[in-house]
């Protein structure tokens, strides 16, 4: 499995995806946020993950939600939770299949009206609300981004790795 977990400011591989127990996200104090657009093939991975969780007891106690993209307003949303997992598709070359990263707060230049990084969301949360939830970012490699429903075969294989993690 090419999945890995990375701690903040630590860009080397530190273990398999299952190094973090998914049941750690099963609490009313936790938020799982799927990012994407189900009408753009693999961009729908984050929403597909939330769809999956809504039909399973794996995180029956967590708050589940969907967004098309992260917005600065999400800093207020995450301020109400102790632990947050953001799930999104990735086109990044450094993501082979699946990557799970613990996010450290950092204001950065990604701050626009159309895209805000998880690091900036967390930094804004700390700055505006004086709280710092534990924030994790799960990215699943995607390959097809055209209009259409359903995941590509390659993305579906990567998505299955994440479902296996949830079920472990």
Short mmCIF file of N, CA, C and O in Angstrom, two decimals, residues 85-133:
data_model
loop_
_atom_site.label_atom_id
_atom_site.label_comp_id
_atom_site.label_asym_id
_atom_site.label_seq_id
_atom_site.Cartn_x
_atom_site.Cartn_y
_atom_site.Cartn_z
N UNK A 85 -11.49 15.87 10.40
CA UNK A 85 -10.89 15.16 9.28
C UNK A 85 -11.48 15.75 8.00
O UNK A 85 -12.69 15.73 7.80
N UNK A 86 -10.61 16.31 7.16
CA UNK A 86 -11.03 16.81 5.85
C UNK A 86 -10.60 15.79 4.81
O UNK A 86 -9.45 15.34 4.81
N UNK A 87 -11.53 15.41 3.93
CA UNK A 87 -11.27 14.40 2.90
C UNK A 87 -11.47 15.03 1.53
O UNK A 87 -12.52 15.62 1.27
N UNK A 88 -10.46 14.89 0.67
CA UNK A 88 -10.52 15.53 -0.65
C UNK A 88 -9.74 14.69 -1.66
O UNK A 88 -8.83 13.95 -1.30
N UNK A 89 -10.09 14.87 -2.92
CA UNK A 89 -9.33 14.27 -4.02
C UNK A 89 -8.06 15.10 -4.24
O UNK A 89 -8.01 16.28 -3.91
N UNK A 90 -7.04 14.47 -4.80
CA UNK A 90 -5.78 15.17 -5.04
C UNK A 90 -5.27 14.91 -6.45
O UNK A 90 -5.36 13.79 -6.95
N UNK A 91 -4.72 15.97 -7.05
CA UNK A 91 -4.01 15.86 -8.32
C UNK A 91 -2.50 15.98 -8.09
O UNK A 91 -1.73 15.92 -9.05
N UNK A 92 -2.11 16.18 -6.85
CA UNK A 92 -0.71 16.44 -6.51
C UNK A 92 0.18 15.25 -6.83
O UNK A 92 -0.17 14.11 -6.54
N UNK A 93 1.34 15.52 -7.39
CA UNK A 93 2.28 14.46 -7.77
C UNK A 93 2.81 13.70 -6.56
O UNK A 93 3.11 12.50 -6.67
N UNK A 94 2.94 14.36 -5.40
CA UNK A 94 3.49 13.70 -4.22
C UNK A 94 2.52 12.72 -3.58
O UNK A 94 2.91 11.94 -2.71
N UNK A 95 1.25 12.72 -3.98
CA UNK A 95 0.28 11.76 -3.45
C UNK A 95 0.21 10.59 -4.43
O UNK A 95 -0.30 10.73 -5.53
N UNK A 96 0.77 9.45 -4.01
CA UNK A 96 0.75 8.26 -4.88
C UNK A 96 -0.64 7.65 -4.96
O UNK A 96 -1.13 7.34 -6.03
N UNK A 97 -1.23 7.42 -3.81
CA UNK A 97 -2.56 6.81 -3.75
C UNK A 97 -3.42 7.52 -2.70
O UNK A 97 -4.45 8.08 -3.02
N UNK A 98 -2.95 7.50 -1.46
CA UNK A 98 -3.67 8.08 -0.33
C UNK A 98 -2.64 8.71 0.61
O UNK A 98 -1.57 8.15 0.82
N UNK A 99 -2.99 9.88 1.16
CA UNK A 99 -2.10 10.53 2.11
C UNK A 99 -2.93 11.07 3.27
O UNK A 99 -3.99 11.66 3.06
N UNK A 100 -2.45 10.85 4.48
CA UNK A 100 -3.10 11.39 5.68
C UNK A 100 -2.08 12.26 6.40
O UNK A 100 -1.02 11.77 6.81
N UNK A 101 -2.39 13.55 6.52
CA UNK A 101 -1.46 14.52 7.08
C UNK A 101 -2.11 15.23 8.25
O UNK A 101 -3.26 15.68 8.14
N UNK A 102 -1.40 15.32 9.36
CA UNK A 102 -1.87 16.16 10.46
C UNK A 102 -1.43 17.59 10.16
O UNK A 102 -0.26 17.86 9.92
N UNK A 103 -2.39 18.50 10.17
CA UNK A 103 -2.17 19.87 9.73
C UNK A 103 -1.73 20.76 10.88
O UNK A 103 -2.30 20.70 11.98
N UNK A 104 -0.74 21.60 10.61
CA UNK A 104 -0.31 22.64 11.54
C UNK A 104 -0.83 23.97 10.99
O UNK A 104 -0.91 24.16 9.78
N UNK A 105 -1.19 24.91 11.87
CA UNK A 105 -1.70 26.19 11.38
C UNK A 105 -0.62 26.99 10.65
O UNK A 105 0.52 27.05 11.10
N UNK A 106 -1.01 27.59 9.51
CA UNK A 106 -0.08 28.41 8.75
C UNK A 106 -0.87 29.26 7.76
O UNK A 106 -1.54 28.72 6.88
N UNK A 107 -0.83 30.56 7.93
CA UNK A 107 -1.42 31.44 6.93
C UNK A 107 -0.51 31.40 5.71
O UNK A 107 0.70 31.49 5.83
N UNK A 108 -1.11 31.22 4.54
CA UNK A 108 -0.29 31.12 3.34
C UNK A 108 -0.93 31.85 2.18
O UNK A 108 -2.01 32.41 2.31
N UNK A 109 -0.29 31.82 1.05
CA UNK A 109 -0.74 32.57 -0.12
C UNK A 109 -1.87 31.88 -0.87
O UNK A 109 -2.32 32.40 -1.89
N UNK A 110 -2.33 30.75 -0.39
CA UNK A 110 -3.44 30.07 -1.07
C UNK A 110 -4.77 30.74 -0.76
O UNK A 110 -5.79 30.38 -1.30
N UNK A 111 -4.75 31.72 0.09
CA UNK A 111 -5.96 32.37 0.58
C UNK A 111 -6.59 33.22 -0.52
O UNK A 111 -6.18 34.35 -0.76
N UNK A 112 -7.56 32.68 -1.25
CA UNK A 112 -8.31 33.40 -2.27
C UNK A 112 -9.78 33.13 -2.05
O UNK A 112 -10.16 32.36 -1.17
N UNK A 113 -10.61 33.72 -2.87
CA UNK A 113 -12.04 33.49 -2.72
C UNK A 113 -12.46 32.12 -3.23
O UNK A 113 -13.58 31.69 -3.02
N UNK A 114 -11.56 31.41 -3.91
CA UNK A 114 -11.92 30.12 -4.49
C UNK A 114 -11.22 28.93 -3.85
O UNK A 114 -11.62 27.81 -4.08
N UNK A 115 -10.20 29.17 -3.09
CA UNK A 115 -9.50 28.06 -2.46
C UNK A 115 -8.74 28.55 -1.24
O UNK A 115 -8.03 29.54 -1.31
N UNK A 116 -8.91 27.84 -0.15
CA UNK A 116 -8.19 28.13 1.07
C UNK A 116 -7.61 26.82 1.55
O UNK A 116 -8.30 25.80 1.61
N UNK A 117 -6.34 26.81 1.89
CA UNK A 117 -5.69 25.58 2.33
C UNK A 117 -6.16 25.19 3.73
O UNK A 117 -6.57 26.06 4.52
N UNK A 118 -6.08 23.91 4.07
CA UNK A 118 -6.40 23.49 5.44
C UNK A 118 -5.52 24.20 6.47
O UNK A 118 -5.99 24.53 7.56
N UNK A 119 -4.27 24.45 6.12
CA UNK A 119 -3.36 25.14 7.04
C UNK A 119 -3.88 26.56 7.35
O UNK A 119 -3.83 27.00 8.50
N UNK A 120 -4.36 27.25 6.32
CA UNK A 120 -4.89 28.61 6.52
C UNK A 120 -6.21 28.60 7.29
O UNK A 120 -6.46 29.49 8.11
N UNK A 121 -7.04 27.60 7.04
CA UNK A 121 -8.29 27.47 7.79
C UNK A 121 -7.97 27.30 9.28
O UNK A 121 -8.56 27.96 10.14
N UNK A 122 -7.01 26.44 9.58
CA UNK A 122 -6.64 26.20 10.97
C UNK A 122 -6.01 27.44 11.60
O UNK A 122 -6.33 27.80 12.74
N UNK A 123 -5.13 28.13 10.87
CA UNK A 123 -4.51 29.34 11.39
C UNK A 123 -5.57 30.41 11.66
O UNK A 123 -5.51 31.11 12.68
N UNK A 124 -6.54 30.54 10.78
CA UNK A 124 -7.62 31.50 10.97
C UNK A 124 -8.46 31.12 12.19
O UNK A 124 -8.87 31.99 12.97
N UNK A 125 -8.69 29.85 12.37
CA UNK A 125 -9.43 29.36 13.54
C UNK A 125 -8.70 29.75 14.83
O UNK A 125 -9.32 30.26 15.77
N UNK A 126 -7.40 29.54 14.85
CA UNK A 126 -6.61 29.89 16.04
C UNK A 126 -6.64 31.39 16.27
O UNK A 126 -6.86 31.86 17.39
N UNK A 127 -6.43 32.14 15.20
CA UNK A 127 -6.35 33.59 15.31
C UNK A 127 -7.69 34.23 15.71
O UNK A 127 -7.73 35.14 16.53
N UNK A 128 -8.78 33.76 15.14
CA UNK A 128 -10.08 34.40 15.36
C UNK A 128 -10.87 33.84 16.54
O UNK A 128 -11.67 34.55 17.14
N UNK A 129 -10.66 32.56 16.85
CA UNK A 129 -11.50 31.91 17.85
C UNK A 129 -10.71 31.36 19.03
O UNK A 129 -11.29 30.79 19.95
N UNK A 130 -9.37 31.50 18.98
CA UNK A 130 -8.49 31.09 20.08
C UNK A 130 -8.64 29.62 20.46
O UNK A 130 -8.50 29.26 21.61
N UNK A 131 -8.94 28.80 19.46
CA UNK A 131 -8.97 27.34 19.66
C UNK A 131 -8.23 26.68 18.49
O UNK A 131 -8.18 27.23 17.39
N UNK A 132 -7.66 25.52 18.78
CA UNK A 132 -6.95 24.78 17.74
C UNK A 132 -7.37 23.32 17.78
O UNK A 132 -6.78 22.52 18.49
N UNK A 133 -8.39 22.98 16.99
CA UNK A 133 -8.76 21.56 16.93
C UNK A 133 -7.64 20.76 16.27
O UNK A 133 -6.81 21.31 15.53
#
